[in-house]
Coordinates of C-alpha atoms in Angstrom, one line a residue:
X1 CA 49.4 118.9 142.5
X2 CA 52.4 120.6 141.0
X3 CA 51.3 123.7 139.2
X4 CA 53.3 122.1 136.2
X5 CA 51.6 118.9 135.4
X6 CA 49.5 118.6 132.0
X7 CA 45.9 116.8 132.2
X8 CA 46.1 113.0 131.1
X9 CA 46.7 112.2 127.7
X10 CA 48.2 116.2 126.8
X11 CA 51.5 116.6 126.9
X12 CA 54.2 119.4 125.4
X13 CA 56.2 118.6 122.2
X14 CA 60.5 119.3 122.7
X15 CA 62.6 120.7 120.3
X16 CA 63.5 117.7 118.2
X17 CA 60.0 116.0 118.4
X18 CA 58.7 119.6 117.2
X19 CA 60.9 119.9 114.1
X20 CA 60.3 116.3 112.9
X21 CA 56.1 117.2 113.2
X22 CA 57.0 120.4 111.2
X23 CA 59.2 119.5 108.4
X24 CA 56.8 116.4 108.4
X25 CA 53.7 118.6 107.8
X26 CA 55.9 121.6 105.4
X27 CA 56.7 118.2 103.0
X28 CA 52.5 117.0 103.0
X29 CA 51.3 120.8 102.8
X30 CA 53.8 120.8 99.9
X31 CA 53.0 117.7 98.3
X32 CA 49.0 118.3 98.2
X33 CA 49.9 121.5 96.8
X34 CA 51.1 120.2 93.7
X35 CA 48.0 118.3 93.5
X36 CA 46.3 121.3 93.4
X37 CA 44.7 121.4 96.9
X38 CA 44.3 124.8 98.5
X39 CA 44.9 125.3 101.7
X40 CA 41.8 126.5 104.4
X41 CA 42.1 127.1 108.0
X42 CA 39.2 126.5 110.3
X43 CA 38.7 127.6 113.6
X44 CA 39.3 125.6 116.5
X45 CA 35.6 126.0 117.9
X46 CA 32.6 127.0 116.4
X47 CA 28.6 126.6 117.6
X48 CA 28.3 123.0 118.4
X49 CA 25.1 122.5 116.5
X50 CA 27.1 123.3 113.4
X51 CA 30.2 120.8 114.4
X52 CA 27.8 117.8 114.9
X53 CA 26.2 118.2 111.4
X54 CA 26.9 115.0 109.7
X55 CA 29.2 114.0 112.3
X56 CA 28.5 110.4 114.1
X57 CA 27.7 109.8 117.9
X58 CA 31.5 108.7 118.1
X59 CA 32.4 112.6 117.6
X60 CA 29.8 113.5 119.7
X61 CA 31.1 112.0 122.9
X62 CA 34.7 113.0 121.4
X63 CA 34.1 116.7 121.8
X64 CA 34.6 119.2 124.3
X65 CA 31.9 121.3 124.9
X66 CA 31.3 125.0 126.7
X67 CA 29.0 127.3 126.9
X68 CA 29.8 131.1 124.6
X69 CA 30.0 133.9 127.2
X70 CA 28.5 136.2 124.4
X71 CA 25.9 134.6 123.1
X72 CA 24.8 132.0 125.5
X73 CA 25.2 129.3 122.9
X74 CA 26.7 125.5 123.3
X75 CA 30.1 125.5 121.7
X76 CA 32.5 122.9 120.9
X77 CA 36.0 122.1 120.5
X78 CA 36.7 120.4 117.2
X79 CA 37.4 116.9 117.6
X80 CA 37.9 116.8 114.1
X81 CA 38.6 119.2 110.6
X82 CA 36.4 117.1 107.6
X83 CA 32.7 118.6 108.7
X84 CA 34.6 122.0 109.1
X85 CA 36.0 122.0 105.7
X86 CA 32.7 120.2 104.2
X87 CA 31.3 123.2 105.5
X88 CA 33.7 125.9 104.1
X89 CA 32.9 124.2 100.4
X90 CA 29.4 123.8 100.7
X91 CA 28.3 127.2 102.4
X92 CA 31.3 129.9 102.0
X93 CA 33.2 128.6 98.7
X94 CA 29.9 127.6 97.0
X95 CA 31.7 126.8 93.5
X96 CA 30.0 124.9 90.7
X97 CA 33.4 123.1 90.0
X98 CA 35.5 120.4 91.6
X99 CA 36.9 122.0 94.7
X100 CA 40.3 120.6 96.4
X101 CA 41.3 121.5 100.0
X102 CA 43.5 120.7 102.7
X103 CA 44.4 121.2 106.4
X104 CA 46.4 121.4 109.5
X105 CA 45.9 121.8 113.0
X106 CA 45.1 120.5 116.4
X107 CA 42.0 118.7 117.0
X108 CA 40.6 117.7 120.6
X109 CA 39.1 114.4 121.8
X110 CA 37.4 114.0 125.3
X111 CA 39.2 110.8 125.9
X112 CA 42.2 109.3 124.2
X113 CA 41.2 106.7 121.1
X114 CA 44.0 104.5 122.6
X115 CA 45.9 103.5 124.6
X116 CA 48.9 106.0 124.3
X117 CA 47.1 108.4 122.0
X118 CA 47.3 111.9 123.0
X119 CA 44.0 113.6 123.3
X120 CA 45.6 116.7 121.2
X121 CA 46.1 115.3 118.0
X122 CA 47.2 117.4 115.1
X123 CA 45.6 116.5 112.3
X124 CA 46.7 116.9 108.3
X125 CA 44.6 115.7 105.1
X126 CA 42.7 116.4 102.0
X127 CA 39.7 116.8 100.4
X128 CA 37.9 116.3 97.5
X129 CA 34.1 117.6 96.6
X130 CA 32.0 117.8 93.7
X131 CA 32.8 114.7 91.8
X132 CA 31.1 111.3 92.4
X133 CA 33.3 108.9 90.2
X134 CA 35.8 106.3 91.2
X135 CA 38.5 108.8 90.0
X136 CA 38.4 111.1 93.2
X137 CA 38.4 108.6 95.5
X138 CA 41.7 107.2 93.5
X139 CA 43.5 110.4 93.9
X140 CA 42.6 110.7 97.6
X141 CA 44.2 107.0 98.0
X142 CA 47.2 107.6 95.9
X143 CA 47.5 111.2 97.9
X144 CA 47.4 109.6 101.4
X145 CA 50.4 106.6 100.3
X146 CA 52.1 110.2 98.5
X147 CA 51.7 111.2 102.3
X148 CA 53.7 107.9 104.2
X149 CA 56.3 107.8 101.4
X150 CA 57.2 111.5 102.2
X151 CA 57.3 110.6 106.1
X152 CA 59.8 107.3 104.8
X153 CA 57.6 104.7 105.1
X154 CA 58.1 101.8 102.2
X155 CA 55.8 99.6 103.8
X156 CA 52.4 100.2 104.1
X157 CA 49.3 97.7 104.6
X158 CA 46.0 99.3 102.7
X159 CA 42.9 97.9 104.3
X160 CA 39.7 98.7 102.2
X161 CA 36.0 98.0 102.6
X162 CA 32.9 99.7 101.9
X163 CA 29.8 101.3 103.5
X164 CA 27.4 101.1 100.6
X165 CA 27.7 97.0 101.0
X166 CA 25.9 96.4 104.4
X167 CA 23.3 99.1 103.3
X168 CA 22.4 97.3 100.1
X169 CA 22.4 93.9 101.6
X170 CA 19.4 95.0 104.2
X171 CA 17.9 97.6 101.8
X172 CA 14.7 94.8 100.7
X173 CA 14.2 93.8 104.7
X174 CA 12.6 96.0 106.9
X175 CA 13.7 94.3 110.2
X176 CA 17.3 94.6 108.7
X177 CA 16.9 98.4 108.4
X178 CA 15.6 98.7 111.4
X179 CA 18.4 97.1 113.3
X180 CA 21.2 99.0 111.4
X181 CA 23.2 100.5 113.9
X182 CA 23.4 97.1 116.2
X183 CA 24.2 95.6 112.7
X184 CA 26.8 97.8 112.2
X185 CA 28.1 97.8 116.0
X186 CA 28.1 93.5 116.0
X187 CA 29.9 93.6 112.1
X188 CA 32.7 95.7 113.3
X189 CA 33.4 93.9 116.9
X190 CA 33.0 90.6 114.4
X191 CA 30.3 89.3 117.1
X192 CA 29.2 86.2 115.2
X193 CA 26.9 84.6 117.8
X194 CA 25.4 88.4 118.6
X195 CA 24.7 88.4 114.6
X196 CA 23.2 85.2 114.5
X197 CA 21.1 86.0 117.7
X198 CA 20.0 89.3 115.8
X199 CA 18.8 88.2 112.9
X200 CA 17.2 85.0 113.6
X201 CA 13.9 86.9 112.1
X202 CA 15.1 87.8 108.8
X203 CA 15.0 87.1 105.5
X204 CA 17.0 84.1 104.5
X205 CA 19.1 86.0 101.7
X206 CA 19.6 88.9 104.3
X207 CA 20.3 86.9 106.7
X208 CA 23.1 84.6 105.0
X209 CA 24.9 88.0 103.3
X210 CA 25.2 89.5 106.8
X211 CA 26.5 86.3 108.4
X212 CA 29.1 85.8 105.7
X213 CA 30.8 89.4 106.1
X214 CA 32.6 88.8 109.2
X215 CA 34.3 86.3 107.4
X216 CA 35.6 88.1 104.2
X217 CA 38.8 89.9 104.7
X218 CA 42.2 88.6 103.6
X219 CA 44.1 89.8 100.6
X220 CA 42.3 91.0 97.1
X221 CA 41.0 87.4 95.9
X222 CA 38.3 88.0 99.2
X223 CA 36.5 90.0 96.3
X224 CA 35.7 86.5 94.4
X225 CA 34.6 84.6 97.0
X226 CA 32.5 87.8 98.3
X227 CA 31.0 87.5 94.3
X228 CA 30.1 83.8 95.4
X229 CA 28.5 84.2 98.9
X230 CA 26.8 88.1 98.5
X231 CA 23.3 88.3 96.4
X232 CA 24.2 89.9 93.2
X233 CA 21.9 93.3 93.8
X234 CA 23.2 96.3 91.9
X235 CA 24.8 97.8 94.8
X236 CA 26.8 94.9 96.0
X237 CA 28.7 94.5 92.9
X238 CA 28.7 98.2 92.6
X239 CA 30.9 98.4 95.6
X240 CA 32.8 95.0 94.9
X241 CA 34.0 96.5 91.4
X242 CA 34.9 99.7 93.1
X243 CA 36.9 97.4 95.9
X244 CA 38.6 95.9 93.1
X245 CA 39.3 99.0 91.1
X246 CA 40.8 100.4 94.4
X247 CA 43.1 98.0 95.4
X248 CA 44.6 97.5 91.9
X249 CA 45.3 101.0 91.9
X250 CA 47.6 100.8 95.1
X251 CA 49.3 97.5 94.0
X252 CA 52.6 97.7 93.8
X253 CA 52.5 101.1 96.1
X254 CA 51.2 99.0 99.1
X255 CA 50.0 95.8 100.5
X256 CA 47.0 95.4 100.0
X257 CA 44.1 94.0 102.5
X258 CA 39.9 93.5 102.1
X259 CA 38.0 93.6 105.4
X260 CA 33.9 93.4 104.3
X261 CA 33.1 94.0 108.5
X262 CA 35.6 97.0 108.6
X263 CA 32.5 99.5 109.1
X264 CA 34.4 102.5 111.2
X265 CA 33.0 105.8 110.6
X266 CA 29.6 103.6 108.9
X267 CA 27.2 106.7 110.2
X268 CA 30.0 108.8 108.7
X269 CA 31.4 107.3 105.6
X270 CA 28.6 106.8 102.2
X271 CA 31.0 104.3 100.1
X272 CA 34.3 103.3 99.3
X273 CA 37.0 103.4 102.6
X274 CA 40.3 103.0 103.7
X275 CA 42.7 102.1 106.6
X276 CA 46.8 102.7 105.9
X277 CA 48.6 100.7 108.6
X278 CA 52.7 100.9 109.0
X279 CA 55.0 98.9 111.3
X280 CA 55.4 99.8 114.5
X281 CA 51.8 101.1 115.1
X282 CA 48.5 99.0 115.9
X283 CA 46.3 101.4 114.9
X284 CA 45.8 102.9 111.4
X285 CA 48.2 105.3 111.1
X286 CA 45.7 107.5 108.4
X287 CA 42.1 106.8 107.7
X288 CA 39.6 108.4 104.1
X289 CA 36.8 107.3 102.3
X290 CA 33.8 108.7 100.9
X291 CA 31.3 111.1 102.8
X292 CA 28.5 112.4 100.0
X293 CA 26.3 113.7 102.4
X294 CA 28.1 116.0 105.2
X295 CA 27.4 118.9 102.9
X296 CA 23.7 118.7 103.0
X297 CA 23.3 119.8 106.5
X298 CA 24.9 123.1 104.8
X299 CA 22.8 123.7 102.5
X300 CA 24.5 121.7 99.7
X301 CA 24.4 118.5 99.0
X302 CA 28.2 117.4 97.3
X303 CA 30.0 114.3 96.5
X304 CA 33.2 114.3 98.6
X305 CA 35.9 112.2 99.6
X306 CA 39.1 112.4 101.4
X307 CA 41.4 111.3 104.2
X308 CA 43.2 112.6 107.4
X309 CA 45.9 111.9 109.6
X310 CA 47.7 112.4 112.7
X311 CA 51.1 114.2 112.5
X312 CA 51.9 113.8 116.3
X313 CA 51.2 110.3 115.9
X314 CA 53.5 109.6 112.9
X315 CA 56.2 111.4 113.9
X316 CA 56.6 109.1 117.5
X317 CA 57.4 106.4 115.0
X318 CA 60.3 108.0 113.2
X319 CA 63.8 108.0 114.2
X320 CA 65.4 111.0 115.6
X321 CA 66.8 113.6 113.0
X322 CA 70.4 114.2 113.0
X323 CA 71.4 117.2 114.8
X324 CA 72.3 120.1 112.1
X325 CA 75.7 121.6 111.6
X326 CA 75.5 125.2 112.7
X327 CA 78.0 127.6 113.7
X328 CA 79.2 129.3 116.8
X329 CA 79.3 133.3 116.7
X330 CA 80.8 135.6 119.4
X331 CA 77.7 138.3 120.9
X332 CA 78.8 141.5 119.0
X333 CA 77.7 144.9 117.2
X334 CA 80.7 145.2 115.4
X335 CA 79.2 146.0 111.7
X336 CA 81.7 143.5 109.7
X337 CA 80.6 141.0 112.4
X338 CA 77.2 141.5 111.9
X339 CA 77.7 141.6 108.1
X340 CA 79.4 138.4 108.3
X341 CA 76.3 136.7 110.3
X342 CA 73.8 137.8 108.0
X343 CA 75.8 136.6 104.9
X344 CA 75.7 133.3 106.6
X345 CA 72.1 133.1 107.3
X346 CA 71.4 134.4 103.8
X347 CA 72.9 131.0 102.2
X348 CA 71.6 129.2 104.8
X349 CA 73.8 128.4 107.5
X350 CA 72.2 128.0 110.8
X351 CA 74.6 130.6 113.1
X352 CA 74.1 130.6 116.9
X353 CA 75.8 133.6 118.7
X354 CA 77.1 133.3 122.7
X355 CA 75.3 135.4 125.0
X356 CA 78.1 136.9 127.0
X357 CA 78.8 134.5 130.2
X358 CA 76.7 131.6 128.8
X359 CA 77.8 128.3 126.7
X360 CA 74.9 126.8 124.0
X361 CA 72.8 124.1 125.0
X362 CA 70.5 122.5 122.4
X363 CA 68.8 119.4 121.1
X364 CA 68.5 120.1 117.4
X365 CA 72.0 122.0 116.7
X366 CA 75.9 120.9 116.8
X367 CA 78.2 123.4 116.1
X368 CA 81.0 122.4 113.9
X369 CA 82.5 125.5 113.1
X370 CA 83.3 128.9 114.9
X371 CA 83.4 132.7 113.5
X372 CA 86.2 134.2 114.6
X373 CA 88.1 137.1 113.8
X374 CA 90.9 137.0 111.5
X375 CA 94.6 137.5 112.4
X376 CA 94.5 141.0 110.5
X377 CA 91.4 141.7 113.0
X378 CA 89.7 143.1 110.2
X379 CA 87.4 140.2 108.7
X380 CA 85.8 137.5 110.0
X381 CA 86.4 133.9 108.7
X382 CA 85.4 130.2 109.9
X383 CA 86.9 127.9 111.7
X384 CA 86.3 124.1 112.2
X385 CA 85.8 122.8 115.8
X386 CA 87.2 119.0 116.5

C-alpha cells in the first residue's frame, strides 16, 4: 500500500475547499457571537467514561477508543462536542444564570453515517442552558436557519417532532415502558407490521396512539389531525402546542415539515427537535433539539438545548469561490520595495512575491496586477496584467 493513501472515509481538504470551510465557520462564529454565545474549546479526547455520560448507544459504537499510556484509563475520541460542552457548563462554568456557548472542531466517527460522509467531520453549533421555556429552544432554531442563510442557502425544509410525545403516550402502560427502545427503533424505521406485532398486548389507547404516529408527518395541519387521533394527556398537547409554536416561528424563514416518528437521538434528545434539510443533500444538513438531562451525569442537572452541524459537509455543496485578485511582486530587500509590499498588505491587498527561478501556481489567487519599479527607478507602482 502506498505510504500516501488516507484510511476510508478520511481524506485531506485543498486550498479552495479549505477557505470556503473557513470563511464559512469565521461568518457562524461571528454570527453566534452577536447572539451572545461565548466561545469554548474542548479537547479532542478525554476519559471515555466521561464522553459517554448522557450520550446514546449510537455514540457509543461512533467512538474511537484507546487505552491512556499514563494512567491506564479507556479514552475516547470525541465523536461528538454537545456532552463536552454540557459538561464545561454544568461542572467548570457552574453559573446560576442562562449560559450561551459555541464550538468548532473536528469530531471522529468509527464508521461513516453515510454513504459519502467523511468520518472526520468538523462540527460548528450552539448552546443553550439554564432555561426551560419555549423561548430557548426558539432562539436555537432561528440561530441554526441564521446559520444556512449565512452559508447562501434560501431554501431550507425544517422537519420537527418531539421526544416527550412517545414517552407520554406509554407513560400509563407498563408493557409499553418496558418495550421503549424497540418502540423507538420500529417508530423511526416506520415498521408498521413490526409495531403492530409489538403491541398486540397493550392497552387499547396505547396501542392506537403508537400505531397512528407513523402516519403523522406532512406539513403543519399534521398537528390537527395528531389533536384528533392522540389521547389528550397533558404531555401530548404539551408537546403538540410547542410543535405548533415552533413551526410558526420559522414560517416564512423555511419550509416547514411535522414527522411524529422522526425519533433520532430519542435516548439523547428530552423534548422539542429539529432536522434542517437543503437541496442537494439527502441527509439533514444540521440537527438541535432539547437535551435537559446530559448535565446531570456532571453533577448538575440544567435545561439545555441547541444544535450542531457539519462544516465539511456544507461546504461540498457550495459552489467554488472566485479566485481573488492579488498581485505579483518581484523577490527583493530593497527597503522602498519592501515598504511598498507592506503598504499593500496593510489595506488589504493580497501580494504574492516570485521566488527567484520560479513562476506562481495557485488555486485560490489570480494575479491581475504586477509591482514594478518605476521608470525613475526610485518608487514602485502597479501595473495591470491582460
Amino acid at each position: 500500500m502506498p505510504n500516501w493513501l488516507l484510511p476510508e472515509n478520511i481524506a485531506d481538504v485543498l486550498p479552495s475547499e479549505a477557505r470556503k470551510i473557513e470563511e464559512l465557520r469565521r461568518l457562524m462564529l461571528d454570527n453566534f457571537r452577536l447572539y451572545g454565545y461565548e466561545l469554548v474549546m474542548p479537547p479532542l479526547l478525554e476519559y471515555l467514561e466521561s464522553l459517554m455520560t448522557g450520550a446514546g448507544k449510537d455514540t457509543d459504537l461512533r467512538t474511537f477508543k484507546l487505552v491512556d499510556q499514563l494512567s491506564g484509563r479507556m479514552l475516547g475520541l470525541r465523536a461528538d462536542m454537545t456532552t463536552q460542552v454540557a459538561r464545561i457548563d454544568a461542572h467548570l462554568l457552574n453559573r446560576a444564570t442562562v449560559t450561551r456557548l459555541c464550538y468548532a472542531g473536528s469530531v471522529l466517527h468509527t464508521r461513516p453515517s453515510g454513504l459519502h460522509s467523511t468520518r472526520e467531520p468538523l462540527q460548528i453549533g450552539a448552546e443553550i442552558y439554564g432555561h426551560a421555556g419555549l423561548e430557548a429552544d426558539a432562539e436555537i432554531q432561528e440561530l441554526a436557519l441564521a446559520s444556512l442563510a449565512l452559508a447562501g442557502f434560501d431554501s431550507v425544509r425544517l422537519d420537527l417532532s418531539h421526544v416527550g410525545l412517545l414517552r407520554a403516550i406509554i407513560a400509563q402502560d407498563a408493557n409499553a415502558v418496558r418495550d421503549e427502545a424497540a418502540l423507538y427503533s420500529l417508530l423511526r424505521a416506520k415498521d408498521a407490521p413490526g409495531l403492530r406485532a409489538l403491541t398486540a398486548g397493550y392497552d387499547a389507547v396505547t396501542r392506537d396512539a403508537l400505531l397512528a404516529l407513523p402516519n403523522l408527518y406532512g406539513d403543519i395541519d399534521v398537528l390537527a389531525r395528531a389533536r384528533e387521533v392522540l389521547p389528550p394527556l397533558p404531555g401530548v398537547l404539551k408537546a403538540l402546542a410547542e410543535l405548533a409554536a415552533l413551526a410558526g416561528s420559522a414560517l416564512g424563514r423555511a419550509e416547514v415539515a411535522i414527522d411524529l416518528a422522526d425519533l433520532r437521538g430519542y435516548q439523547y434528545e428530552s423534548g422539542a427537535m429539529f432536522a434542517l434539510y437543503v437541496p442537494g443533500l439527502p441527509n439533514a444538513v444540521a440537527r438541535g433539539g432539547r437535551y435537559d438531562h446530559v448535565g446531570e451525569a456532571f453533577g448538575r442537572a440544567r435545561p439545555a438545548t441547541g444544535f450542531s452541524l457539519d462544516l465539511r459537509e456544507l461546504a461540498r455543496l457550495l459552489p467554488t469561490a472566485e479566485r481573488k485578485h492579488s498581485i505579483r511582486a518581484p523577490w527583493g530587500s530593497a527597503p522602498e520595495l519592501k515598504e511598498k509590499i507592506a503598504e499593500l498588505r496593510k489595506a488589504g491587498e493580497v501580494v504574492i512575491q516570485s521566488m527567484p527561478g520560479h513562476s506562481n501556481e495557485q488555486d485560490e489567487f489570480e494575479c491581475d496586477r504586477v509591482l514594478v519599479l518605476a521608470d525613475n527607478g526610485s518608487s514602485w507602482i502597479l501595473k495591470n496584467l491582460g
